[in-house]
Amino acid sequence: MKNVNEHRYTRAKERVENLKSFYQSLIAYCVVIPVLIYINHRTTDIPWAIFPAVGWGFGLFSLWMTAYGHNPIFGKDWEERKIQEFMNDKEF
């Protein structure tokens, strides 16, 4: 029972860290991107601010998927299934 609780605590702590990272990046995005858009507007007619906004947006989307447990490639429980598979494998 103690191992189960330790495992659950470790997973919960990891999820909290992922959420924290997502929210920190979201706040930074909401502060920095408008500043870049303002600088872009004041300096040139070329809309270069779209590139950091889109690039950072993809990274933010990836953090969101990690924080909330979405993984379209491996599925929700893929990691747990693989761990159990390797633990049950006699040759491993």
GROMACS .gro file of N, CA, C and O in nm:
model
  368
    1MET      N    1   0.082  -0.119   0.000
    1MET     CA    2   0.000   0.000   0.000
    1MET      C    3   0.086   0.126   0.000
    1MET      O    4   0.051   0.224  -0.061
    2LYS      N    5   0.200   0.117   0.069
    2LYS     CA    6   0.288   0.233   0.076
    2LYS      C    7   0.345   0.267  -0.061
    2LYS      O    8   0.356   0.384  -0.098
    3ASN      N    9   0.383   0.164  -0.141
    3ASN     CA   10   0.434   0.188  -0.275
    3ASN      C   11   0.331   0.254  -0.365
    3ASN      O   12   0.365   0.338  -0.446
    4VAL      N   13   0.206   0.214  -0.350
    4VAL     CA   14   0.099   0.272  -0.431
    4VAL      C   15   0.084   0.420  -0.398
    4VAL      O   16   0.072   0.504  -0.487
    5ASN      N   17   0.085   0.451  -0.268
    5ASN     CA   18   0.072   0.592  -0.227
    5ASN      C   19   0.192   0.675  -0.272
    5ASN      O   20   0.176   0.789  -0.313
    6GLU      N   21   0.311   0.617  -0.264
    6GLU     CA   22   0.431   0.688  -0.310
    6GLU      C   23   0.424   0.713  -0.460
    6GLU      O   24   0.460   0.820  -0.508
    7HIS      N   25   0.379   0.613  -0.534
    7HIS     CA   26   0.365   0.626  -0.679
    7HIS      C   27   0.262   0.735  -0.713
    7HIS      O   28   0.286   0.817  -0.800
    8ARG      N   29   0.149   0.733  -0.645
    8ARG     CA   30   0.045   0.833  -0.669
    8ARG      C   31   0.096   0.973  -0.635
    8ARG      O   32   0.069   1.069  -0.706
    9TYR      N   33   0.171   0.984  -0.524
    9TYR     CA   34   0.227   1.114  -0.485
    9TYR      C   35   0.326   1.163  -0.590
    9TYR      O   36   0.323   1.280  -0.629
   10THR      N   37   0.411   1.075  -0.638
   10THR     CA   38   0.509   1.113  -0.740
   10THR      C   39   0.440   1.159  -0.867
   10THR      O   40   0.479   1.260  -0.926
   11ARG      N   41   0.337   1.085  -0.911
   11ARG     CA   42   0.263   1.124  -1.032
   11ARG      C   43   0.191   1.257  -1.011
   11ARG      O   44   0.189   1.341  -1.101
   12ALA      N   45   0.132   1.278  -0.895
   12ALA     CA   46   0.062   1.404  -0.866
   12ALA      C   47   0.160   1.520  -0.863
   12ALA      O   48   0.131   1.628  -0.918
   13LYS      N   49   0.276   1.499  -0.804
   13LYS     CA   50   0.377   1.604  -0.798
   13LYS      C   51   0.426   1.639  -0.939
   13LYS      O   52   0.444   1.756  -0.972
   14GLU      N   53   0.445   1.538  -1.022
   14GLU     CA   54   0.487   1.561  -1.161
   14GLU      C   55   0.380   1.640  -1.237
   14GLU      O   56   0.413   1.733  -1.312
   15ARG      N   57   0.255   1.606  -1.215
   15ARG     CA   58   0.147   1.678  -1.283
   15ARG      C   59   0.139   1.823  -1.237
   15ARG      O   60   0.117   1.913  -1.318
   16VAL      N   61   0.159   1.848  -1.107
   16VAL     CA   62   0.159   1.985  -1.055
   16VAL      C   63   0.274   2.065  -1.117
   16VAL      O   64   0.256   2.181  -1.155
   17GLU      N   65   0.390   2.004  -1.130
   17GLU     CA   66   0.503   2.072  -1.193
   17GLU      C   67   0.473   2.105  -1.339
   17GLU      O   68   0.508   2.213  -1.387
   18ASN      N   69   0.408   2.013  -1.411
   18ASN     CA   70   0.371   2.040  -1.549
   18ASN      C   71   0.270   2.154  -1.559
   18ASN      O   72   0.281   2.240  -1.647
   19LEU      N   73   0.172   2.156  -1.469
   19LEU     CA   74   0.074   2.265  -1.467
   19LEU      C   75   0.141   2.398  -1.437
   19LEU      O   76   0.111   2.500  -1.500
   20LYS      N   77   0.231   2.397  -1.341
   20LYS     CA   78   0.303   2.518  -1.304
   20LYS      C   79   0.384   2.571  -1.422
   20LYS      O   80   0.381   2.691  -1.451
   21SER      N   81   0.452   2.484  -1.491
   21SER     CA   82   0.530   2.524  -1.608
   21SER      C   83   0.439   2.582  -1.717
   21SER      O   84   0.473   2.683  -1.779
   22PHE      N   85   0.324   2.519  -1.739
   22PHE     CA   86   0.229   2.569  -1.839
   22PHE      C   87   0.181   2.709  -1.803
   22PHE      O   88   0.181   2.799  -1.887
   23TYR      N   89   0.138   2.728  -1.679
   23TYR     CA   90   0.085   2.858  -1.639
   23TYR      C   91   0.192   2.967  -1.642
   23TYR      O   92   0.165   3.081  -1.681
   24GLN      N   93   0.313   2.934  -1.604
   24GLN     CA   94   0.422   3.033  -1.611
   24GLN      C   95   0.449   3.073  -1.755
   24GLN      O   96   0.468   3.191  -1.785
   25SER      N   97   0.450   2.977  -1.844
   25SER     CA   98   0.473   3.007  -1.985
   25SER      C   99   0.357   3.085  -2.044
   25SER      O  100   0.377   3.176  -2.126
   26LEU      N  101   0.235   3.053  -2.004
   26LEU     CA  102   0.117   3.126  -2.052
   26LEU      C  103   0.121   3.272  -2.009
   26LEU      O  104   0.094   3.362  -2.090
   27ILE      N  105   0.158   3.298  -1.885
   27ILE     CA  106   0.169   3.435  -1.837
   27ILE      C  107   0.278   3.510  -1.914
   27ILE      O  108   0.258   3.625  -1.957
   28ALA      N  109   0.393   3.447  -1.932
   28ALA     CA  110   0.501   3.510  -2.008
   28ALA      C  111   0.457   3.539  -2.151
   28ALA      O  112   0.486   3.647  -2.205
   29TYR      N  113   0.386   3.447  -2.212
   29TYR     CA  114   0.336   3.466  -2.349
   29TYR      C  115   0.243   3.586  -2.355
   29TYR      O  116   0.252   3.669  -2.446
   30CYS      N  117   0.152   3.595  -2.258
   30CYS     CA  118   0.055   3.705  -2.256
   30CYS      C  119   0.119   3.840  -2.229
   30CYS      O  120   0.060   3.944  -2.260
   31VAL      N  121   0.238   3.842  -2.174
   31VAL     CA  122   0.310   3.968  -2.150
   31VAL      C  123   0.402   4.001  -2.267
   31VAL      O  124   0.402   4.114  -2.317
   32VAL      N  125   0.479   3.905  -2.313
   32VAL     CA  126   0.583   3.930  -2.413
   32VAL      C  127   0.526   3.952  -2.553
   32VAL      O  128   0.570   4.043  -2.624
   33ILE      N  129   0.432   3.871  -2.595
   33ILE     CA  130   0.382   3.880  -2.732
   33ILE      C  131   0.319   4.017  -2.760
   33ILE      O  132   0.348   4.076  -2.865
   34PRO      N  133   0.235   4.072  -2.671
   34PRO     CA  134   0.185   4.208  -2.699
   34PRO      C  135   0.296   4.313  -2.709
   34PRO      O  136   0.287   4.407  -2.789
   35VAL      N  137   0.401   4.298  -2.629
   35VAL     CA  138   0.515   4.391  -2.638
   35VAL      C  139   0.582   4.378  -2.774
   35VAL      O  140   0.615   4.479  -2.838
   36LEU      N  141   0.602   4.255  -2.820
   36LEU     CA  142   0.662   4.235  -2.952
   36LEU      C  143   0.573   4.291  -3.062
   36LEU      O  144   0.622   4.349  -3.159
   37ILE      N  145   0.442   4.273  -3.049
   37ILE     CA  146   0.350   4.328  -3.149
   37ILE      C  147   0.357   4.480  -3.150
   37ILE      O  148   0.359   4.543  -3.258
   38TYR      N  149   0.365   4.542  -3.033
   38TYR     CA  150   0.378   4.687  -3.024
   38TYR      C  151   0.508   4.734  -3.090
   38TYR      O  152   0.508   4.830  -3.168
   39ILE      N  153   0.619   4.666  -3.058
   39ILE     CA  154   0.747   4.703  -3.119
   39ILE      C  155   0.741   4.685  -3.270
   39ILE      O  156   0.787   4.772  -3.345
   40ASN      N  157   0.682   4.577  -3.315
   40ASN     CA  158   0.667   4.553  -3.458
   40ASN      C  159   0.584   4.663  -3.524
   40ASN      O  160   0.620   4.714  -3.631
   41HIS      N  161   0.477   4.702  -3.461
   41HIS     CA  162   0.389   4.806  -3.515
   41HIS      C  163   0.461   4.941  -3.525
   41HIS      O  164   0.441   5.016  -3.621
   42ARG      N  165   0.545   4.970  -3.427
   42ARG     CA  166   0.614   5.100  -3.422
   42ARG      C  167   0.737   5.106  -3.512
   42ARG      O  168   0.783   5.215  -3.545
   43THR      N  169   0.794   4.993  -3.550
   43THR     CA  170   0.922   4.996  -3.621
   43THR      C  171   0.915   4.965  -3.769
   43THR      O  172   0.994   5.019  -3.846
   44THR      N  173   0.828   4.876  -3.810
   44THR     CA  174   0.830   4.832  -3.949
   44THR      C  175   0.691   4.788  -3.995
   44THR      O  176   0.604   4.761  -3.913
   45ASP      N  177   0.673   4.782  -4.125
   45ASP     CA  178   0.546   4.736  -4.181
   45ASP      C  179   0.543   4.585  -4.202
   45ASP      O  180   0.438   4.528  -4.231
   46ILE      N  181   0.657   4.519  -4.187
   46ILE     CA  182   0.665   4.374  -4.203
   46ILE      C  183   0.615   4.308  -4.073
   46ILE      O  184   0.668   4.336  -3.966
   47PRO      N  185   0.517   4.222  -4.080
   47PRO     CA  186   0.461   4.161  -3.957
   47PRO      C  187   0.545   4.046  -3.902
   47PRO      O  188   0.501   3.931  -3.898
   48TRP      N  189   0.665   4.078  -3.857
   48TRP     CA  190   0.755   3.975  -3.807
   48TRP      C  191   0.712   3.918  -3.672
   48TRP      O  192   0.752   3.808  -3.634
   49ALA      N  193   0.629   3.989  -3.597
   49ALA     CA  194   0.589   3.943  -3.463
   49ALA      C  195   0.503   3.817  -3.469
   49ALA      O  196   0.488   3.747  -3.369
   50ILE      N  197   0.448   3.788  -3.585
   50ILE     CA  198   0.367   3.668  -3.599
   50ILE      C  199   0.451   3.541  -3.580
   50ILE      O  200   0.402   3.441  -3.527
   51PHE      N  201   0.578   3.546  -3.619
   51PHE     CA  202   0.663   3.427  -3.610
   51PHE      C  203   0.690   3.384  -3.465
   51PHE      O  204   0.670   3.266  -3.432
   52PRO      N  205   0.731   3.476  -3.376
   52PRO     CA  206   0.746   3.431  -3.237
   52PRO      C  207   0.612   3.396  -3.172
   52PRO      O  208   0.605   3.305  -3.089
   53ALA      N  209   0.504   3.464  -3.213
   53ALA     CA  210   0.373   3.433  -3.155
   53ALA      C  211   0.329   3.291  -3.192
   53ALA      O  212   0.282   3.215  -3.108
   54VAL      N  213   0.346   3.253  -3.317
   54VAL     CA  214   0.306   3.120  -3.362
   54VAL      C  215   0.401   3.013  -3.305
   54VAL      O  216   0.356   2.909  -3.256
   55GLY      N  217   0.531   3.039  -3.310
   55GLY     CA  218   0.627   2.941  -3.259
   55GLY      C  219   0.609   2.915  -3.111
   55GLY      O  220   0.605   2.799  -3.066
   56TRP      N  221   0.597   3.021  -3.034
   56TRP     CA  222   0.576   3.007  -2.890
   56TRP      C  223   0.438   2.945  -2.864
   56TRP      O  224   0.421   2.868  -2.770
   57GLY      N  225   0.343   2.977  -2.948
   57GLY     CA  226   0.210   2.919  -2.936
   57GLY      C  227   0.212   2.767  -2.950
   57GLY      O  228   0.142   2.696  -2.877
   58PHE      N  229   0.290   2.716  -3.044
   58PHE     CA  230   0.304   2.571  -3.058
   58PHE      C  231   0.364   2.510  -2.931
   58PHE      O  232   0.320   2.405  -2.884
   59GLY      N  233   0.467   2.575  -2.878
   59GLY     CA  234   0.528   2.527  -2.754
   59GLY      C  235   0.430   2.531  -2.638
   59GLY      O  236   0.425   2.439  -2.556
   60LEU      N  237   0.352   2.636  -2.631
   60LEU     CA  238   0.251   2.650  -2.526
   60LEU      C  239   0.145   2.541  -2.539
   60LEU      O  240   0.101   2.483  -2.440
   61PHE      N  241   0.104   2.513  -2.662
   61PHE     CA  242   0.007   2.406  -2.686
   61PHE      C  243   0.064   2.271  -2.641
   61PHE      O  244  -0.007   2.190  -2.580
   62SER      N  245   0.191   2.248  -2.668
   62SER     CA  246   0.256   2.125  -2.626
   62SER      C  247   0.259   2.114  -2.472
   62SER      O  248   0.233   2.007  -2.416
   63LEU      N  249   0.290   2.224  -2.405
   63LEU     CA  250   0.290   2.224  -2.259
   63LEU      C  251   0.150   2.198  -2.205
   63LEU      O  252   0.133   2.127  -2.106
   64TRP      N  253   0.049   2.254  -2.270
   64TRP     CA  254  -0.089   2.233  -2.227
   64TRP      C  255  -0.125   2.085  -2.239
   64TRP      O  256  -0.187   2.028  -2.149
   65MET      N  257  -0.087   2.024  -2.351
   65MET     CA  258  -0.117   1.883  -2.371
   65MET      C  259  -0.049   1.797  -2.264
   65MET      O  260  -0.109   1.703  -2.212
   66THR      N  261   0.074   1.829  -2.231
   66THR     CA  262   0.146   1.755  -2.128
   66THR      C  263   0.083   1.776  -1.991
   66THR      O  264   0.065   1.681  -1.915
   67ALA      N  265   0.049   1.900  -1.959
   67ALA     CA  266  -0.005   1.932  -1.828
   67ALA      C  267  -0.141   1.867  -1.803
   67ALA      O  268  -0.172   1.826  -1.691
   68TYR      N  269  -0.221   1.855  -1.906
   68TYR     CA  270  -0.354   1.799  -1.889
   68TYR      C  271  -0.366   1.656  -1.937
   68TYR      O  272  -0.477   1.603  -1.949
   69GLY      N  273  -0.254   1.591  -1.964
   69GLY     CA  274  -0.252   1.449  -1.994
   69GLY      C  275  -0.302   1.409  -2.131
   69GLY      O  276  -0.343   1.296  -2.152
   70HIS      N  277  -0.299   1.499  -2.226
   70HIS     CA  278  -0.339   1.467  -2.363
   70HIS      C  279  -0.216   1.430  -2.443
   70HIS      O  280  -0.119   1.504  -2.443
   71ASN      N  281  -0.221   1.318  -2.509
   71ASN     CA  282  -0.111   1.278  -2.594
   71ASN      C  283  -0.170   1.203  -2.713
   71ASN      O  284  -0.199   1.084  -2.704
   72PRO      N  285  -0.187   1.272  -2.826
   72PRO     CA  286  -0.253   1.209  -2.940
   72PRO      C  287  -0.171   1.097  -3.004
   72PRO      O  288  -0.226   1.012  -3.073
   73ILE      N  289  -0.041   1.094  -2.980
   73ILE     CA  290   0.043   0.993  -3.044
   73ILE      C  291   0.041   0.862  -2.966
   73ILE      O  292   0.020   0.755  -3.020
   74PHE      N  293   0.063   0.869  -2.836
   74PHE     CA  294   0.075   0.748  -2.756
   74PHE      C  295  -0.051   0.714  -2.678
   74PHE      O  296  -0.062   0.607  -2.623
   75GLY      N  297  -0.144   0.802  -2.667
   75GLY     CA  298  -0.266   0.776  -2.591
   75GLY      C  299  -0.246   0.804  -2.444
   75GLY      O  300  -0.135   0.828  -2.396
   76LYS      N  301  -0.355   0.800  -2.371
   76LYS     CA  302  -0.354   0.842  -2.231
   76LYS      C  303  -0.275   0.749  -2.139
   76LYS      O  304  -0.200   0.792  -2.055
   77ASP      N  305  -0.290   0.619  -2.156
   77ASP     CA  306  -0.227   0.525  -2.064
   77ASP      C  307  -0.110   0.448  -2.125
   77ASP      O  308  -0.069   0.345  -2.072
   78TRP      N  309  -0.056   0.497  -2.232
   78TRP     CA  310   0.051   0.426  -2.302
   78TRP      C  311   0.171   0.403  -2.212
   78TRP      O  312   0.227   0.292  -2.205
   79GLU      N  313   0.214   0.506  -2.140
   79GLU     CA  314   0.333   0.495  -2.055
   79GLU      C  315   0.313   0.389  -1.947
   79GLU      O  316   0.401   0.306  -1.924
   80GLU      N  317   0.197   0.391  -1.881
   80GLU     CA  318   0.170   0.291  -1.778
   80GLU      C  319   0.168   0.150  -1.834
   80GLU      O  320   0.219   0.056  -1.773
   81ARG      N  321   0.107   0.133  -1.950
   81ARG     CA  322   0.103   0.000  -2.013
   81ARG      C  323   0.243  -0.049  -2.045
   81ARG      O  324   0.276  -0.167  -2.027
   82LYS      N  325   0.327   0.040  -2.096
   82LYS     CA  326   0.465   0.000  -2.131
   82LYS      C  327   0.544  -0.034  -2.006
   82LYS      O  328   0.623  -0.131  -2.006
   83ILE      N  329   0.527   0.041  -1.900
   83ILE     CA  330   0.597   0.011  -1.775
   83ILE      C  331   0.555  -0.127  -1.725
   83ILE      O  332   0.641  -0.209  -1.687
   84GLN      N  333   0.425  -0.154  -1.725
   84GLN     CA  334   0.376  -0.285  -1.682
   84GLN      C  335   0.428  -0.397  -1.773
   84GLN      O  336   0.464  -0.505  -1.725
   85GLU      N  337   0.433  -0.369  -1.902
   85GLU     CA  338   0.484  -0.468  -1.998
   85GLU      C  339   0.628  -0.502  -1.968
   85GLU      O  340   0.668  -0.618  -1.966
   86PHE      N  341   0.712  -0.400  -1.944
   86PHE     CA  342   0.853  -0.425  -1.915
   86PHE      C  343   0.872  -0.491  -1.779
   86PHE      O  344   0.961  -0.573  -1.761
   87MET      N  345   0.787  -0.457  -1.683
   87MET     CA  346   0.798  -0.520  -1.551
   87MET      C  347   0.759  -0.667  -1.556
   87MET      O  348   0.814  -0.748  -1.482
   88ASN      N  349   0.666  -0.702  -1.645
   88ASN     CA  350   0.623  -0.841  -1.657
   88ASN      C  351   0.712  -0.924  -1.749
   88ASN      O  352   0.703  -1.046  -1.750
   89ASP      N  353   0.800  -0.858  -1.823
   89ASP     CA  354   0.888  -0.928  -1.916
   89ASP      C  355   0.999  -0.998  -1.837
   89ASP      O  356   1.071  -0.938  -1.759
   90LYS      N  357   1.012  -1.126  -1.857
   90LYS     CA  358   1.113  -1.207  -1.785
   90LYS      C  359   1.255  -1.179  -1.833
   90LYS      O  360   1.350  -1.194  -1.758
   91GLU      N  361   1.271  -1.140  -1.958
   91GLU     CA  362   1.404  -1.119  -2.014
   91GLU      C  363   1.459  -0.981  -1.983
   91GLU      O  364   1.577  -0.955  -2.002
   92PHE      N  365   1.379  -0.891  -1.936
   92PHE     CA  366   1.422  -0.753  -1.912
   92PHE      C  367   1.496  -0.744  -1.785
   92PHE      O  368   1.528  -0.753  -1.696
   0.00000   0.00000   0.00000
